[in-house]
Coordinates of C-alpha atoms and ligand atoms in Angstrom, one line a residue:
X875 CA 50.0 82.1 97.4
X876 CA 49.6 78.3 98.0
X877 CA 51.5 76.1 95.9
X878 CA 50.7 72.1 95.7
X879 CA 54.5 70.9 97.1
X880 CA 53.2 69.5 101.0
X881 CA 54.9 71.1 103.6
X882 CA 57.3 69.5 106.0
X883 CA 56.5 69.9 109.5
X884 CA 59.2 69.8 112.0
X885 CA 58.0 69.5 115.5
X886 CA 59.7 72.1 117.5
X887 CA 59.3 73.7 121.2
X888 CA 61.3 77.3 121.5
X889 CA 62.4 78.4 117.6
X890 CA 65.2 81.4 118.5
X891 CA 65.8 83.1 114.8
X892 CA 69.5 85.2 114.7
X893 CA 72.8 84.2 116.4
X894 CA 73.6 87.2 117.5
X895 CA 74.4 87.5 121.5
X896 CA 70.7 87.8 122.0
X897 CA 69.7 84.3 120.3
X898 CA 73.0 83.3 121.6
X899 CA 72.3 84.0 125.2
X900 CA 68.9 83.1 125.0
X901 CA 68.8 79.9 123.7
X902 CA 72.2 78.8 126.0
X903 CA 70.0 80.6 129.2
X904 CA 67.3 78.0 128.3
X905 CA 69.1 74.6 128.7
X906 CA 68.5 71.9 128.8
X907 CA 65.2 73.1 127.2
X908 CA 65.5 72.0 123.3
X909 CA 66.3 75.3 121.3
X910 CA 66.4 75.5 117.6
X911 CA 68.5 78.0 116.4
X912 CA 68.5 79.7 113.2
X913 CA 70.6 81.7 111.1
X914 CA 70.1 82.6 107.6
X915 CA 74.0 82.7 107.2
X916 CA 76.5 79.9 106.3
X917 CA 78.6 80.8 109.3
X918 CA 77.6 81.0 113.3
X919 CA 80.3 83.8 112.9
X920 CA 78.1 86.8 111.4
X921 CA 75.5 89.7 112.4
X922 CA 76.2 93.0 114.4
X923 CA 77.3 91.5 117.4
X924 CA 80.5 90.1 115.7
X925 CA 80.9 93.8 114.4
X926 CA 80.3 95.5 118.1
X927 CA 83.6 98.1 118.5
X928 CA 82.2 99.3 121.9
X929 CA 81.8 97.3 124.9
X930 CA 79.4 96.8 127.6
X931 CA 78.2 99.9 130.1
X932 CA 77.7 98.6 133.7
X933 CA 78.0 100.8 136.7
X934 CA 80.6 98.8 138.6
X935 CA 83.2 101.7 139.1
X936 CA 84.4 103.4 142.1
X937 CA 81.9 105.5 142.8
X938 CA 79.4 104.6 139.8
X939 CA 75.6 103.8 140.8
X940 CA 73.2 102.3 138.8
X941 CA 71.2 105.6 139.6
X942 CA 73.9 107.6 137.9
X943 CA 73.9 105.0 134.7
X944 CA 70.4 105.3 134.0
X945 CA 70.2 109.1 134.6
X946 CA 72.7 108.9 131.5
X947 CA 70.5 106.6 129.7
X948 CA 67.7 108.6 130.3
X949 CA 69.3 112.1 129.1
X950 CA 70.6 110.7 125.9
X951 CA 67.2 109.0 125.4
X952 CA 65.9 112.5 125.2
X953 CA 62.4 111.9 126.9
X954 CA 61.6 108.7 125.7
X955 CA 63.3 106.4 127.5
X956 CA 61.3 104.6 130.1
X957 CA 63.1 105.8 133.5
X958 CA 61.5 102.5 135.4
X959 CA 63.0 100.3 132.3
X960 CA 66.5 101.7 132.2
X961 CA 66.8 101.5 136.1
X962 CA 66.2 98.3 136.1
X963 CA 68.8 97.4 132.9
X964 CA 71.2 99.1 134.7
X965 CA 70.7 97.1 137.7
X966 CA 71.3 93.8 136.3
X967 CA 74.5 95.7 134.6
X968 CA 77.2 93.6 137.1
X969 CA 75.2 91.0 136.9
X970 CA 75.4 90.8 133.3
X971 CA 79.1 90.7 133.2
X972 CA 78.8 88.1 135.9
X973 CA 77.3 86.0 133.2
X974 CA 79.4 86.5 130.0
X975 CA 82.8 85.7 132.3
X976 CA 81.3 82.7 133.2
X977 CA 80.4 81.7 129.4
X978 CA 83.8 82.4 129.6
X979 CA 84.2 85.9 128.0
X980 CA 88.3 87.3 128.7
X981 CA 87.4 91.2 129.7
X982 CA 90.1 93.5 130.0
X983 CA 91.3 94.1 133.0
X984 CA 94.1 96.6 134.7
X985 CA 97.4 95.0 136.2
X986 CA 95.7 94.5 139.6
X987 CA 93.0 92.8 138.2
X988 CA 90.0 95.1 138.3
X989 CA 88.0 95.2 135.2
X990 CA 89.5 98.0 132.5
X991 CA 86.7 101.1 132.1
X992 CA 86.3 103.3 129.3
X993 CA 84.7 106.0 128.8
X994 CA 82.4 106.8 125.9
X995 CA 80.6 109.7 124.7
X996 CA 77.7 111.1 127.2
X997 CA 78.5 108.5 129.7
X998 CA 79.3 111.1 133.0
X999 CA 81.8 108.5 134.1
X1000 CA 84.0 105.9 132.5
X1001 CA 81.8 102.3 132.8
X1002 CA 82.3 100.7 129.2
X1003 CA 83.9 97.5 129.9
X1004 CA 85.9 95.9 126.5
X1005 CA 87.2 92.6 125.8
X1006 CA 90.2 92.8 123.2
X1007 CA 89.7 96.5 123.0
X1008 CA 87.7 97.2 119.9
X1009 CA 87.2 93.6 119.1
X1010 CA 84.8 93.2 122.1
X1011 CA 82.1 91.8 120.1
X1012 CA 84.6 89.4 118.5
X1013 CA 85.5 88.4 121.3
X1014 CA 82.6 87.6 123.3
X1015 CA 80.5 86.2 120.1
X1016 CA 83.8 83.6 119.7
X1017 CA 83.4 82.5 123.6
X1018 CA 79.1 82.5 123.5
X1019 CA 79.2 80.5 119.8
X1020 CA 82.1 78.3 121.6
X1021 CA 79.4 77.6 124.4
X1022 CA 76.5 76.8 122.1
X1023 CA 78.4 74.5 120.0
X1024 CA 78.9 72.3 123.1
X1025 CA 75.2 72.5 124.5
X1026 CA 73.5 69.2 123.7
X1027 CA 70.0 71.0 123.9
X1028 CA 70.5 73.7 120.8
X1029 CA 70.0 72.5 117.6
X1030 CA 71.7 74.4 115.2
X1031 CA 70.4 75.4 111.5
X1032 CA 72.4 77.5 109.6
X1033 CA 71.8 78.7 105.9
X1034 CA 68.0 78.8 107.0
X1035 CA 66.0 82.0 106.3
X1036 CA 63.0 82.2 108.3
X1037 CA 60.3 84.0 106.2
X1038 CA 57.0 83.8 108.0
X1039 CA 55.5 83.4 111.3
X1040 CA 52.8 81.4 110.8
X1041 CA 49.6 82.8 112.9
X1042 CA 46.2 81.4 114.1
X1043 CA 44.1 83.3 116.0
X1044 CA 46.2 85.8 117.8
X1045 CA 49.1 83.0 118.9
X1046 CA 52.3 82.3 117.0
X1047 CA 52.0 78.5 115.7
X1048 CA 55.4 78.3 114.4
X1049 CA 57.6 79.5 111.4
X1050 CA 57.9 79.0 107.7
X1051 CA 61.8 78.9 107.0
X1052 CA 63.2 77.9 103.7
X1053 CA 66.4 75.6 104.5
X1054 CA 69.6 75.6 102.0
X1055 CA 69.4 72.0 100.4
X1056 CA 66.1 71.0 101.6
X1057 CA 63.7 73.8 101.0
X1058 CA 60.6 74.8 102.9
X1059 CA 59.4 73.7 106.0
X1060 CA 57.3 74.8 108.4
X1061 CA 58.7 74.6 112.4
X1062 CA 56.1 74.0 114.6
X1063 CA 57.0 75.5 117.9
X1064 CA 54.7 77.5 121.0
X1065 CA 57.3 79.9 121.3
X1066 CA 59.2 81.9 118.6
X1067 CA 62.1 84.3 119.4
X1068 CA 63.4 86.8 117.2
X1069 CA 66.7 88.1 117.6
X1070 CA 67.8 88.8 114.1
X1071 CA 69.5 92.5 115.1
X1072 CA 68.7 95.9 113.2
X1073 CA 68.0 97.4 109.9
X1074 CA 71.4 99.5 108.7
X1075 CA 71.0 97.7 105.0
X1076 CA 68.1 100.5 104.5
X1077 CA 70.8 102.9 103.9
X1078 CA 73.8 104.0 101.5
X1079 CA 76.4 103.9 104.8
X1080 CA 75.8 101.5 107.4
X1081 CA 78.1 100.2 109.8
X1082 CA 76.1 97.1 110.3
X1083 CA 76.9 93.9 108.0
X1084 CA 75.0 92.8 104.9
X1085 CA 72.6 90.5 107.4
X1086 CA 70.8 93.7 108.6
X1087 CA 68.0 93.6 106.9
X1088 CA 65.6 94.0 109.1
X1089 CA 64.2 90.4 108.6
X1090 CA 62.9 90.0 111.9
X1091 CA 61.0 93.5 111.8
X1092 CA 59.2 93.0 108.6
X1093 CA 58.3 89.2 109.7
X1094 CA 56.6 90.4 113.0
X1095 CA 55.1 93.8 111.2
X1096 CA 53.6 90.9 108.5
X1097 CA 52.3 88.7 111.4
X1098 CA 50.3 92.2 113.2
X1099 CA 52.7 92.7 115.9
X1100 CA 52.4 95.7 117.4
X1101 CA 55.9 97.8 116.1
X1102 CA 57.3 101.1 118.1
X1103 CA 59.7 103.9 117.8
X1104 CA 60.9 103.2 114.3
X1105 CA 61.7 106.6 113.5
X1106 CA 64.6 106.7 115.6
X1107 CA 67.7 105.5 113.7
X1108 CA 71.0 106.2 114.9
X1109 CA 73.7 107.3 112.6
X1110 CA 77.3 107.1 113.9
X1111 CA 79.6 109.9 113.3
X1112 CA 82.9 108.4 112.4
X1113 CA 82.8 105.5 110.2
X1114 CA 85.6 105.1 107.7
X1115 CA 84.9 106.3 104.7
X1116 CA 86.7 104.2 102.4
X1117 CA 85.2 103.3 98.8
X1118 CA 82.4 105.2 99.5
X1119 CA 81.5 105.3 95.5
X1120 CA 81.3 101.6 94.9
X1121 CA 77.8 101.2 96.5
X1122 CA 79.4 98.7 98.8
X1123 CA 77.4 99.6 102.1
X1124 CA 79.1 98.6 105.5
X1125 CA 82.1 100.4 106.5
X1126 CA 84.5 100.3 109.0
X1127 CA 83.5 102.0 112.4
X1128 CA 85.7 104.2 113.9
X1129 CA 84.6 103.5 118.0
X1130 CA 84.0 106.2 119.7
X1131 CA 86.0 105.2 122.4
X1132 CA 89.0 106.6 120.2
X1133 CA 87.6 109.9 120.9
X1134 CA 87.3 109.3 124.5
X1135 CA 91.3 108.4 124.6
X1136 CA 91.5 111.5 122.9
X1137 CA 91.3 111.3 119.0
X1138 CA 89.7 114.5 117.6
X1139 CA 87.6 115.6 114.4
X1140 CA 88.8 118.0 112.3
X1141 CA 87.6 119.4 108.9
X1142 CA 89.6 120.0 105.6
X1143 CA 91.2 123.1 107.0
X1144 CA 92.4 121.4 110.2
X1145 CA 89.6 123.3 112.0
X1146 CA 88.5 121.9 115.2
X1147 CA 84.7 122.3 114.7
X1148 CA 83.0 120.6 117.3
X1149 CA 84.3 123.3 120.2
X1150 CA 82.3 125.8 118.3
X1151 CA 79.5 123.2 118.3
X1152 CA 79.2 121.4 121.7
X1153 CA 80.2 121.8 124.8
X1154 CA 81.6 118.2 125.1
X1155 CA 82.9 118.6 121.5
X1156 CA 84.0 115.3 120.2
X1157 CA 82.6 113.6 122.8
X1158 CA 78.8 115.5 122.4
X1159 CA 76.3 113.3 121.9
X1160 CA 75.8 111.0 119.0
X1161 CA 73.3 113.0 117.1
X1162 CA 74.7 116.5 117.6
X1163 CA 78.1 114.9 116.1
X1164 CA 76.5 113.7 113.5
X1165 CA 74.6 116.2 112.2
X1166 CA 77.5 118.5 112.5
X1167 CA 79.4 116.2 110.3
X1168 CA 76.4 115.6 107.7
X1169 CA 76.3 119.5 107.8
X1170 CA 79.5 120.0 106.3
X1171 CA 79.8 116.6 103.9
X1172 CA 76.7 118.4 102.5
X1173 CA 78.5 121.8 102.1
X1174 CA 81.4 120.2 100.5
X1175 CA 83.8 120.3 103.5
X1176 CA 85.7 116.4 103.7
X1177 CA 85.8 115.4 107.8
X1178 CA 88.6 113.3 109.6
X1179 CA 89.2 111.4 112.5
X1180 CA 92.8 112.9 114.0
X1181 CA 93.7 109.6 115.7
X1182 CA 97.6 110.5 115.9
X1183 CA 96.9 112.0 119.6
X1184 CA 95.9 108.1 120.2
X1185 CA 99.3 106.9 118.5
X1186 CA 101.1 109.5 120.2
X1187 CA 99.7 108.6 123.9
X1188 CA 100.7 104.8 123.6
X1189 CA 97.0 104.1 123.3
X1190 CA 96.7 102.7 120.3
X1191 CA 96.9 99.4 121.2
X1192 CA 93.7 99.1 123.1
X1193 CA 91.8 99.7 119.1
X1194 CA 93.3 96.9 117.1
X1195 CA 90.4 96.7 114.9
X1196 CA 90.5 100.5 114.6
X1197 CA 93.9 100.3 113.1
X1198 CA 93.6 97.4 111.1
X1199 CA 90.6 99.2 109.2
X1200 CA 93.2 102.3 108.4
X1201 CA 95.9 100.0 107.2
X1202 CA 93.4 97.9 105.1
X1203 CA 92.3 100.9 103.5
X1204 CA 96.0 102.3 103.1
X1205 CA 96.1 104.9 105.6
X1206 CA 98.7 104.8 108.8
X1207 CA 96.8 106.3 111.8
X1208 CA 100.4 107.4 113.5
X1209 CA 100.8 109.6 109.8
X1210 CA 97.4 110.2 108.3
X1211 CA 94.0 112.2 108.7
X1212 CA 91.7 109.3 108.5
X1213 CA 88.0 110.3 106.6
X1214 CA 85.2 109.6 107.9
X1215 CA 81.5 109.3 107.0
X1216 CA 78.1 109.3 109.2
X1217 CA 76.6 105.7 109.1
X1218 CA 73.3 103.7 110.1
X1219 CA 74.4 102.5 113.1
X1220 CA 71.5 101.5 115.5
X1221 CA 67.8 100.9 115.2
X1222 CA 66.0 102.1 118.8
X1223 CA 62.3 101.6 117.9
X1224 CA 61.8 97.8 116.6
X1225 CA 58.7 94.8 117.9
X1226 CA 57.0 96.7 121.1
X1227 CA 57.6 94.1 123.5
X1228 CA 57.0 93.9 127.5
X1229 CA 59.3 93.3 130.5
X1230 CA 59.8 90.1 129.6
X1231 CA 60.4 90.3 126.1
X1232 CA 57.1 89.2 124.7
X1233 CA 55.4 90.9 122.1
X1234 CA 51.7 92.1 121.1
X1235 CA 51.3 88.1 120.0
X1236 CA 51.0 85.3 122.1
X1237 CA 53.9 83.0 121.7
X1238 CA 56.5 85.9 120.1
X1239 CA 59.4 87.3 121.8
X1240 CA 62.1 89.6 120.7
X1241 CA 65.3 90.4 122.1
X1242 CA 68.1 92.2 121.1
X1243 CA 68.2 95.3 118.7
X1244 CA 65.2 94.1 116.9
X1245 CA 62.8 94.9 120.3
X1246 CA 61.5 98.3 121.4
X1247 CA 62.3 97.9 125.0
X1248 CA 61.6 101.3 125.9
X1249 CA 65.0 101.3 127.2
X1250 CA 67.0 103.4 124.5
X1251 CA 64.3 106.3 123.7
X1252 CA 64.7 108.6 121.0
X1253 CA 68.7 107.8 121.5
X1254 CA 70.6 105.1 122.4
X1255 CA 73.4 105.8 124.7
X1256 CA 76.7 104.3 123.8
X1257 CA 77.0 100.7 124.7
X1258 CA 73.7 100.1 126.0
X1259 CA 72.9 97.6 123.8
X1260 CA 75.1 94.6 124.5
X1261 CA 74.2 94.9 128.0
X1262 CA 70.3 95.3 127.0
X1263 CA 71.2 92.3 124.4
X1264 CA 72.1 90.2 127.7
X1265 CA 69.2 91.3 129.8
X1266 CA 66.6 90.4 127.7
X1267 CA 67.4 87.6 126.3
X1268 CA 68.0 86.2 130.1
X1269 CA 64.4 87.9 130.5
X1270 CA 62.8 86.2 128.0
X1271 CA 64.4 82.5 128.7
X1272 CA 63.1 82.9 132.2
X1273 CA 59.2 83.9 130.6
X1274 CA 59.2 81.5 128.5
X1275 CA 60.0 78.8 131.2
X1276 CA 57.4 80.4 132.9
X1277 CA 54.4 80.0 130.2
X1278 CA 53.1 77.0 130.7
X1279 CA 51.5 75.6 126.9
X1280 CA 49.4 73.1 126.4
X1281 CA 50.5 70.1 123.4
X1282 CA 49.6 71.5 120.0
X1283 CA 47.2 69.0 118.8
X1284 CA 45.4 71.6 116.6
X1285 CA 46.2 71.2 112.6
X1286 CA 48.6 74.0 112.1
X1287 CA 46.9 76.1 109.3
X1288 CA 49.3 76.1 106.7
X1289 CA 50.0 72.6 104.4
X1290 CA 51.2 73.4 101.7
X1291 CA 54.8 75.1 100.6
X1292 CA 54.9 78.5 99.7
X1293 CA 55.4 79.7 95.7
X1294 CA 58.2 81.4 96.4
X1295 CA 58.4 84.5 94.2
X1296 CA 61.6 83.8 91.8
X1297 CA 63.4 87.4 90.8
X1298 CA 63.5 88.3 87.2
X1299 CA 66.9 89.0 87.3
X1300 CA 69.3 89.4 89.6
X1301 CA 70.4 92.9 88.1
X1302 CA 67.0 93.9 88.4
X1303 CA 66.7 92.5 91.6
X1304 CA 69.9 94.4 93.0
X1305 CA 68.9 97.7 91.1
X1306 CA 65.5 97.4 93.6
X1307 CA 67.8 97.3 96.8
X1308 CA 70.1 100.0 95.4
X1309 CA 67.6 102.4 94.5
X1310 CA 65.8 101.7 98.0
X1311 CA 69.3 102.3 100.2
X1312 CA 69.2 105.8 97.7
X1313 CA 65.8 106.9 98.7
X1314 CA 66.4 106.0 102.4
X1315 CA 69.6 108.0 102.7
X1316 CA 68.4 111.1 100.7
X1317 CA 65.1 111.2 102.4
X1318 CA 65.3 109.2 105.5
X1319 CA 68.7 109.9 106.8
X1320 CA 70.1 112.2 109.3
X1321 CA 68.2 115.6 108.2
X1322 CA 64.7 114.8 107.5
X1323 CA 61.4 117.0 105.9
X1324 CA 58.2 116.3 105.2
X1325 CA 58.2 116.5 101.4
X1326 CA 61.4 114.4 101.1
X1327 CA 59.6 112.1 103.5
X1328 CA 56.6 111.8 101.3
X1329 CA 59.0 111.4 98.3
X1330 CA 60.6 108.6 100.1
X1331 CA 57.2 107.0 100.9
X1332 CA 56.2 107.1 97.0
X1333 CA 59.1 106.0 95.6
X1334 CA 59.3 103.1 98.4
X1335 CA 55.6 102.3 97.1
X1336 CA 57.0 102.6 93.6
X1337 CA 59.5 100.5 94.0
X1338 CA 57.9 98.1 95.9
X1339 CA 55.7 96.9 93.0
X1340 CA 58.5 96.9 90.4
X1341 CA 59.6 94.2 93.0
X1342 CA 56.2 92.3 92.7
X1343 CA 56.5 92.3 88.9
X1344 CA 60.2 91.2 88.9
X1345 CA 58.7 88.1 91.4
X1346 CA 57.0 85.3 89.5
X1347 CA 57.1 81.5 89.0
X1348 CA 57.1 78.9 90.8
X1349 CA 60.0 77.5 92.6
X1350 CA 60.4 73.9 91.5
X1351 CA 64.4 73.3 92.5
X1352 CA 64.1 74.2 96.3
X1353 CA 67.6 73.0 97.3
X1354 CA 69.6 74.7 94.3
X1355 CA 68.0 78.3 95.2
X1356 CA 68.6 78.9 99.0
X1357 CA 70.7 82.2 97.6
X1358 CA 67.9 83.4 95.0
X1359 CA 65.6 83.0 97.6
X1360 CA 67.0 84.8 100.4
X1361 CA 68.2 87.7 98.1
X1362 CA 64.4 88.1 97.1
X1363 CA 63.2 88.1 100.4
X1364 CA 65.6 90.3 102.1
X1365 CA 64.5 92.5 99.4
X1366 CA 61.0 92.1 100.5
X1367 CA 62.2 92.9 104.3
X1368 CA 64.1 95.8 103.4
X1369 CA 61.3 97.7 101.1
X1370 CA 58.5 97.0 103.6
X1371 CA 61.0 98.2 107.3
X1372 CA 61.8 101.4 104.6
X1373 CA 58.1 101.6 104.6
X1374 CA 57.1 101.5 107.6
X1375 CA 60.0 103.7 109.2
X1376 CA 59.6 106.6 106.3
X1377 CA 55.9 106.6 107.4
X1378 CA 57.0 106.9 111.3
X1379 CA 59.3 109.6 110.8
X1380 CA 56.7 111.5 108.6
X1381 CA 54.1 111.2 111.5
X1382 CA 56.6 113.2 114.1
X1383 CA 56.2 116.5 113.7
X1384 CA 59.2 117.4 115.7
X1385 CA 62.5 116.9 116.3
X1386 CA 63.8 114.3 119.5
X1387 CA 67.3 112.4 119.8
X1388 CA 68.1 110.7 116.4
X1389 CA 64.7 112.2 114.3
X1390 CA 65.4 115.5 113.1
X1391 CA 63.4 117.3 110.6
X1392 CA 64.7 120.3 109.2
X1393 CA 60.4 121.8 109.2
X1394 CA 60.1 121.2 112.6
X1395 CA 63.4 122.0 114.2
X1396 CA 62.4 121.6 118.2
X1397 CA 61.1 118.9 120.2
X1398 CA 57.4 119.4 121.3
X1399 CA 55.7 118.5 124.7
X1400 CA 52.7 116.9 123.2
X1401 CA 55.5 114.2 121.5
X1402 CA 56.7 113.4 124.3
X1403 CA 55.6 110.2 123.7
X1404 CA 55.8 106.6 122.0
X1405 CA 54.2 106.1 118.7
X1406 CA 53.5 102.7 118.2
X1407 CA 52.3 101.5 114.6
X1408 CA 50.8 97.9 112.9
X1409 CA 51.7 96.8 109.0
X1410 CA 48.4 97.9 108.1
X1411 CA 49.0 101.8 108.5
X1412 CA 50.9 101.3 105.2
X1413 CA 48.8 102.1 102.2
Ligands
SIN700 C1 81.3 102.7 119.3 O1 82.2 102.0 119.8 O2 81.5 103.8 118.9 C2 79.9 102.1 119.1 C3 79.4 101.5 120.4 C4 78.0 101.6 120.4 O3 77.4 102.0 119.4 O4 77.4 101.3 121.5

């Protein structure tokens, strides 16, 4: 796969990949350390953290323990999530918020100045603390990019796909990124961080945005990191569903902090069906709400949100991203029943990595939605992520101050730029994704089988070498292709994470938290456990 064009070594020291909050607050908790910092997009303003409706949980009520948050965590992680792992996130929860209000982060707070807490779904006390109601993520990404932007240490890259970790002997060397307007190079660095976020562009719905394709996943799982948990996807209940036809993917998300100020769902009838469901009803856990709502899409029954309860409590205020979706789409929240689809929402499993953050490979790291922390189990509760997004990216600055590494003076062993594979055509190239998000969501979705998981696997295979034959050539115009090449290659990423997580979810024969398969209905004691899996289970 060599070509003859020599490559351009750039000497490095920490390469951080995604500009989410994890790269974000890893790379700014490492000055004055020199940081590169890459993002395949044209803007620092992209990825899921920009997206994020729901806040940060921390246990800094009256009355709220650490103790109590991590029992939550643990019961939503439905016997997977490592109790000694999620105690200690939620111990650094305060701390964390410490931290983002001195980046300068504005949370919301009550008139007498305590933080504002919500309350979201199978949280047993209200700890979710927003910033600009549902524009937390917004919010906070605008003050952490504002922060990096003035740190002298972090060199930004934008419109630079990283592609490949390049390897030798067990120890990340550096990375092979393909830069818009210059082309390949290869950054020569001891230490490599991926935080490039999650996966939701593997299926029809996803409330994650077009970046999500699990890049940093299927970079690691091609370098022999050791990958965990990938069966367990979380699917949100209530995203918008506004031109669901056009094949368009991300859609609005409706938080579920709406349901916690009271919004309910309803079917086409007006029916109230999550009493007859759940205890909690609306405010059940993620994966009971839902299936519940994938059961009756499937039956033929439409869904909505009811957020008029919201309207008519003065609340509606605190969800201006909630209501701006609605009006975008033509529908007034005081007035109408607003329809709503299950989406990808959250990947839990993703690179195995340690307390620290550092993964099966010397030199690697991962942070952010793209690690297996242990924390979130078979289900993530409601905004743990932000606050396990902070954590470890503070966890993995501090190990990586802490590894001392000698000066690379050994020839890196790769000279020569990559061919880079050059799509056929773009229709065919975008028929490929298409037909991959198709498989994923029939077979891979919310209700899962074994034969439909096979299907998936062959038709993943299938498609996967129509992919190969569309790639050929030789790319002789570097600069001019940035696009062609980064459409190819999240291709790539997107067919081999389909792969891998297909073949997870056909290996559990039971059914925990987000995996459920309809031939083996009940979670089993001899599951109970982790399943951890390298690139080369994959025929
Ligand atoms: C939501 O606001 O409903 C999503 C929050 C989360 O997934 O943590």
């Amino acid at each position: 796969m060599l070509g003859k064009r020599p490559l351009d070594i750039a000497a490095d020291d920490v390469v951080v990949v995604g500009t989410g909050m994890a790269g974000l607050i890893t790379a700014l908790s490492l000055a004055p350390r020199r940081v590169t910092l890459i993002t395949k997009t044209a803007m620092l303003e992209s990825g899921s953290s920009l997206w994020a409706k729901g806040g940060i949980a921390a246990a800094v009520g009256p009355g709220d323990t650490p103790e109590a948050h991590a029992e939550d965590t643990l019961s939503a992680g439905a016997g997977l999530s490592d109790p000694e792992r999620a105690l200690a996130l939620t111990r650094e929860g305060a701390d964390s918020l410490r931290l983002l209000i001195h980046e300068g982060v504005p949370f919301d707070r009550a008139l007498d100045g305590t933080l504002e807490l919500a309350r979201e779904a199978a949280h047993g006390r209200p700890r979710i603390v927003h910033a600009g109601g549902d524009a937390t993520g917004r919010v906070i990404m605008s003050a952490l990019i504002e922060r990096a932007r003035r740190t002298p240490s972090i060199n930004i890259l934008r419109s630079t796909f990283a592609h490949d970790l390049v390897v030798d002997d067990g120890a990340v060397r550096g990375l092979l990124v393909f830069e818009h307007g210059k082309g390949w190079s290869c950054r020569h660095a001891s230490h490599v961080v991926l935080a490039t976020g999650g996966i939701g562009m593997a299926w029809w719905h996803t409330t994650n945005p077009a970046e999500s394709t699990g890049d940093g996943l299927a970079i690691a799982a091609r370098a022999g990191a050791e990958l965990a948990d990938l069966e367990f996807m979380q699917f949100h209940p209530t995203a918008l569903a506004v031109d669901t036809e056009s094949g368009k993917p991300n859609l609005p998300l409706l938080t579920e902090a709406l349901r916690g100020a009271g919004a309910l769902l309803v079917d086409d009838t007006g029916n109230r069906f999550m009493t007859s469901i759940h205890p909690a009803a609306e405010l059940a856990p993620r994966d009971v709400v839902a299936r519940a709502i994938e059961q009756k899409l499937s039956s033929g029954v439409s869904v909505y949100l009811d957020m008029r309860p919201v309207v008519k409590s003065g609340h509606d205020g605190e969800f201006p991203e909630a209501v701006h979706a609605c009006r975008d789409a033509g529908l007034d929240p005081a007035r109408d029943l607003l329809p709503i689809v299950p989406a990808a929402h959250y990947h839990m499993g993703g690179i195995h990595v340690d307390d620290n953050g550092h993964s099966s490979l010397e030199g690697l790291w991962a942070c952010g939605e793209v690690a297996n922390t242990g924390v979130h189990g078979a289900n993530r509760l409601a905004s743990n992520s932000l606050l396990e997004a902070v954590v470890y990216a503070r966890r993995v600055a501090k190990g990586i101050r802490s590894t001392r590494t000698a000066r690379d003076e050994v020839p890196l062993p790769i000279q020569d730029a990559p061919e880079a594979p050059v799509p056929g055509t773009e229709q065919e190239l975008e028929a490929i994704i298409a037909a991959t998000r198709r498989s994923v969501s029939r077979h891979v979705g919310i209700v899962r089988s074994g034969p439909g998981l096979q299907r998936a696997l062959r038709q993943l295979h299938s498609l996967d070498r129509r992919l190969g034959r569309v790639a050929s050539g030789e790319l002789h115009d570097p600069a001019g292709s940035f696009d062609r090449v980064l459409r190819w290659s999240e291709a790539h990423n997107l067919l081999l994470v389909a792969r891998l997580v297909a073949s997870a979810a056909l290996d559990r024969e039971e059914s925990r938290g987000a995996h459920f398969r309809e031939d083996f209905p009940h979670a089993l004691p001899e599951w109970q456990r982790h399943q951890s899996l390298t690139m080369d289970r994959l025929t």
